[in-house]
């Protein structure tokens, strides 16, 4: 028997779509209510304000990153394998992520990033940066990595993944998008990025 979608799930799904289209400032509770098939009072029963609903949606994303990426880093592997795991899992996460999350995050950042700084930075960015710095420090000490700057390398790696996916979504309905982003794009992207890292940051 298939479980029915709960009212809260309907609200969250409708809210994600609304914030992806309009951002926090442009998002409207009445439209979310219509999309979810509930009244506004029901939304405020589950979430005390538009802000708390918005923050809940963002927290869903960082919880997924923690579960999919940060909790998968093998502590018993060498720094090179740990870094490859982070990259592979993050690419897999981005590949499977609902596109509305990406659109919502892009709108959040372009509007000043108030909630990105409040939620994503302390919950994801800083912890991930600390992990990567430790991995690079261990790799450099063991002679596995060249003398690169960990935080910049981290931004370049993660930034390239996020930006490429944002472009993929934007160009999805264009001819050039079909050329640049074939069905196996993420597999090829992962393979190519790991090749670049092996020739660019590993000690020769």
Tab-separated table of C-alpha atoms in Angstrom:
chain	number	residue	atom	x	y	z
A	1	UNK	CA	0.000	0.000	0.000
A	2	UNK	CA	1.382	3.403	-0.971
A	3	UNK	CA	1.453	5.895	1.883
A	4	UNK	CA	-0.469	9.106	1.240
A	5	UNK	CA	1.549	12.302	1.099
A	6	UNK	CA	1.178	14.157	4.381
A	7	UNK	CA	-0.049	17.733	4.577
A	8	UNK	CA	3.370	18.858	5.758
A	9	UNK	CA	5.027	17.185	2.777
A	10	UNK	CA	2.590	18.894	0.410
A	11	UNK	CA	3.420	22.239	2.001
A	12	UNK	CA	7.170	21.659	1.759
A	13	UNK	CA	6.931	20.606	-1.878
A	14	UNK	CA	4.808	23.629	-2.776
A	15	UNK	CA	7.081	25.957	-0.804
A	16	UNK	CA	10.180	24.672	-2.565
A	17	UNK	CA	8.565	25.368	-5.938
A	18	UNK	CA	7.446	28.833	-4.816
A	19	UNK	CA	10.830	29.874	-3.414
A	20	UNK	CA	12.612	28.471	-6.465
A	21	UNK	CA	10.493	30.723	-8.673
A	22	UNK	CA	10.313	33.865	-6.540
A	23	UNK	CA	12.912	33.685	-3.765
A	24	UNK	CA	12.170	34.533	-0.143
A	25	UNK	CA	11.037	38.114	-0.664
A	26	UNK	CA	8.820	37.296	-3.644
A	27	UNK	CA	7.415	34.076	-2.233
A	28	UNK	CA	3.797	34.228	-1.078
A	29	UNK	CA	2.103	32.034	1.496
A	30	UNK	CA	-1.230	32.244	-0.331
A	31	UNK	CA	0.320	30.787	-3.501
A	32	UNK	CA	2.010	28.051	-1.469
A	33	UNK	CA	-1.353	27.232	0.097
A	34	UNK	CA	-3.031	26.975	-3.311
A	35	UNK	CA	-0.261	24.770	-4.696
A	36	UNK	CA	-0.401	22.525	-1.636
A	37	UNK	CA	-4.198	22.389	-1.651
A	38	UNK	CA	-4.470	23.675	1.914
A	39	UNK	CA	-5.517	26.911	3.579
A	40	UNK	CA	-3.053	29.444	4.982
A	41	UNK	CA	-3.985	28.554	8.549
A	42	UNK	CA	-2.766	25.014	7.952
A	43	UNK	CA	0.625	26.314	6.799
A	44	UNK	CA	0.957	28.440	9.925
A	45	UNK	CA	-0.030	25.418	12.001
A	46	UNK	CA	3.039	23.562	10.722
A	47	UNK	CA	5.365	26.557	10.291
A	48	UNK	CA	5.017	29.686	12.407
A	49	UNK	CA	6.070	32.074	9.618
A	50	UNK	CA	7.203	32.311	6.018
A	51	UNK	CA	10.731	32.708	7.322
A	52	UNK	CA	10.599	29.498	9.352
A	53	UNK	CA	9.243	27.634	6.315
A	54	UNK	CA	12.009	29.056	4.129
A	55	UNK	CA	14.669	28.134	6.674
A	56	UNK	CA	13.223	24.638	6.955
A	57	UNK	CA	13.573	24.116	3.201
A	58	UNK	CA	17.193	25.293	3.294
A	59	UNK	CA	17.920	23.090	6.309
A	60	UNK	CA	16.595	20.135	4.322
A	61	UNK	CA	19.306	20.796	1.770
A	62	UNK	CA	22.183	21.016	4.232
A	63	UNK	CA	20.987	17.891	6.016
A	64	UNK	CA	21.089	16.064	2.680
A	65	UNK	CA	24.645	17.284	2.072
A	66	UNK	CA	25.730	16.078	5.503
A	67	UNK	CA	24.164	12.660	4.964
A	68	UNK	CA	25.270	12.232	1.348
A	69	UNK	CA	28.762	13.718	1.488
A	70	UNK	CA	30.203	14.475	4.916
A	71	UNK	CA	29.106	11.227	6.544
A	72	UNK	CA	30.515	9.168	3.663
A	73	UNK	CA	34.164	10.252	4.043
A	74	UNK	CA	36.129	7.083	4.885
A	75	UNK	CA	38.288	7.625	7.961
A	76	UNK	CA	40.385	4.541	7.240
A	77	UNK	CA	41.488	5.652	3.750
A	78	UNK	CA	44.420	7.809	2.674
A	79	UNK	CA	43.957	11.550	1.935
A	80	UNK	CA	43.791	11.009	-1.826
A	81	UNK	CA	40.958	8.487	-1.503
A	82	UNK	CA	39.158	10.714	0.998
A	83	UNK	CA	39.290	13.657	-1.393
A	84	UNK	CA	38.066	11.519	-4.274
A	85	UNK	CA	35.169	10.322	-2.106
A	86	UNK	CA	34.134	13.896	-1.287
A	87	UNK	CA	34.209	14.860	-4.954
A	88	UNK	CA	32.384	11.747	-6.164
A	89	UNK	CA	29.693	11.955	-3.493
A	90	UNK	CA	29.160	15.681	-4.030
A	91	UNK	CA	28.797	15.199	-7.781
A	92	UNK	CA	26.320	12.398	-7.110
A	93	UNK	CA	24.438	14.628	-4.696
A	94	UNK	CA	24.223	17.460	-7.234
A	95	UNK	CA	23.135	15.022	-9.949
A	96	UNK	CA	20.242	13.705	-7.839
A	97	UNK	CA	19.255	17.044	-6.301
A	98	UNK	CA	15.832	18.432	-7.198
A	99	UNK	CA	16.471	21.298	-9.609
A	100	UNK	CA	14.198	23.537	-7.573
A	101	UNK	CA	16.726	23.379	-4.724
A	102	UNK	CA	19.391	24.677	-7.106
A	103	UNK	CA	17.144	27.475	-8.353
A	104	UNK	CA	16.180	28.400	-4.801
A	105	UNK	CA	19.814	28.552	-3.725
A	106	UNK	CA	20.805	30.683	-6.710
A	107	UNK	CA	18.022	33.140	-5.873
A	108	UNK	CA	19.065	33.135	-2.222
A	109	UNK	CA	22.685	33.985	-3.042
A	110	UNK	CA	21.800	36.577	-5.685
A	111	UNK	CA	19.537	38.366	-3.186
A	112	UNK	CA	22.350	38.810	-0.668
A	113	UNK	CA	22.556	35.366	0.900
A	114	UNK	CA	21.121	36.261	4.320
A	115	UNK	CA	19.903	32.735	5.006
A	116	UNK	CA	22.793	31.097	3.180
A	117	UNK	CA	25.143	32.829	5.618
A	118	UNK	CA	22.922	32.002	8.570
A	119	UNK	CA	22.377	28.314	7.783
A	120	UNK	CA	24.656	26.912	5.091
A	121	UNK	CA	27.914	28.541	6.178
A	122	UNK	CA	27.993	27.205	9.769
A	123	UNK	CA	26.290	23.892	8.973
A	124	UNK	CA	28.051	22.926	5.731
A	125	UNK	CA	30.706	25.314	4.416
A	126	UNK	CA	32.842	25.692	7.548
A	127	UNK	CA	32.658	22.023	8.632
A	128	UNK	CA	33.455	20.870	5.100
A	129	UNK	CA	36.307	23.355	4.840
A	130	UNK	CA	37.780	22.093	8.116
A	131	UNK	CA	37.577	18.511	6.878
A	132	UNK	CA	39.226	19.377	3.570
A	133	UNK	CA	41.981	21.368	5.280
A	134	UNK	CA	42.775	18.362	7.477
A	135	UNK	CA	42.807	16.075	4.441
A	136	UNK	CA	45.152	18.370	2.538
A	137	UNK	CA	47.419	18.845	5.555
A	138	UNK	CA	47.712	15.073	5.916
A	139	UNK	CA	48.248	14.632	2.182
A	140	UNK	CA	50.965	17.282	2.007
A	141	UNK	CA	52.683	15.856	5.088
A	142	UNK	CA	52.728	12.397	3.506
A	143	UNK	CA	54.042	13.763	0.224
A	144	UNK	CA	50.855	12.854	-1.653
A	145	UNK	CA	49.742	16.399	-2.501
A	146	UNK	CA	51.636	19.341	-3.864
A	147	UNK	CA	51.808	22.540	-1.834
A	148	UNK	CA	48.377	23.920	-2.787
A	149	UNK	CA	46.171	26.253	-0.755
A	150	UNK	CA	43.414	24.026	0.701
A	151	UNK	CA	40.608	26.574	1.030
A	152	UNK	CA	41.109	27.934	-2.494
A	153	UNK	CA	41.341	24.434	-3.936
A	154	UNK	CA	38.141	23.511	-2.084
A	155	UNK	CA	36.299	26.507	-3.553
A	156	UNK	CA	37.577	25.766	-7.055
A	157	UNK	CA	36.508	22.128	-6.900
A	158	UNK	CA	33.071	22.640	-5.358
A	159	UNK	CA	32.466	25.834	-7.297
A	160	UNK	CA	33.097	24.138	-10.621
A	161	UNK	CA	30.595	21.398	-9.761
A	162	UNK	CA	27.865	23.783	-8.607
A	163	UNK	CA	28.381	26.258	-11.456
A	164	UNK	CA	28.406	23.565	-14.129
A	165	UNK	CA	25.128	22.186	-12.826
A	166	UNK	CA	23.566	25.661	-12.720
A	167	UNK	CA	24.544	26.180	-16.362
A	168	UNK	CA	23.208	22.705	-17.220
A	169	UNK	CA	19.816	23.541	-15.734
A	170	UNK	CA	19.717	26.950	-17.412
A	171	UNK	CA	20.571	25.552	-20.857
A	172	UNK	CA	18.484	22.386	-20.577
A	173	UNK	CA	15.998	23.503	-23.240
A	174	UNK	CA	18.601	24.746	-25.746
A	175	UNK	CA	20.544	23.040	-28.537
A	176	UNK	CA	23.911	23.957	-27.000
A	177	UNK	CA	22.713	22.509	-23.704
A	178	UNK	CA	22.090	19.149	-25.346
A	179	UNK	CA	25.627	19.215	-26.760
A	180	UNK	CA	27.383	20.327	-23.575
A	181	UNK	CA	25.364	18.187	-21.185
A	182	UNK	CA	24.638	14.717	-22.610
A	183	UNK	CA	23.004	12.008	-20.540
A	184	UNK	CA	26.308	10.786	-19.138
A	185	UNK	CA	27.541	14.307	-18.357
A	186	UNK	CA	28.029	13.769	-14.624
A	187	UNK	CA	30.038	10.579	-15.134
A	188	UNK	CA	32.305	12.311	-17.627
A	189	UNK	CA	32.542	15.402	-15.429
A	190	UNK	CA	33.631	13.304	-12.448
A	191	UNK	CA	36.204	11.381	-14.475
A	192	UNK	CA	37.622	14.540	-16.023
A	193	UNK	CA	37.759	16.455	-12.728
A	194	UNK	CA	39.569	13.614	-10.984
A	195	UNK	CA	42.054	13.483	-13.873
A	196	UNK	CA	42.701	17.215	-13.511
A	197	UNK	CA	43.257	16.812	-9.780
A	198	UNK	CA	45.666	13.931	-10.257
A	199	UNK	CA	47.795	15.955	-12.637
A	200	UNK	CA	47.327	19.255	-10.838
A	201	UNK	CA	47.513	18.762	-7.074
A	202	UNK	CA	49.110	15.372	-6.503
A	203	UNK	CA	52.816	15.514	-5.811
A	204	UNK	CA	54.860	14.533	-8.856
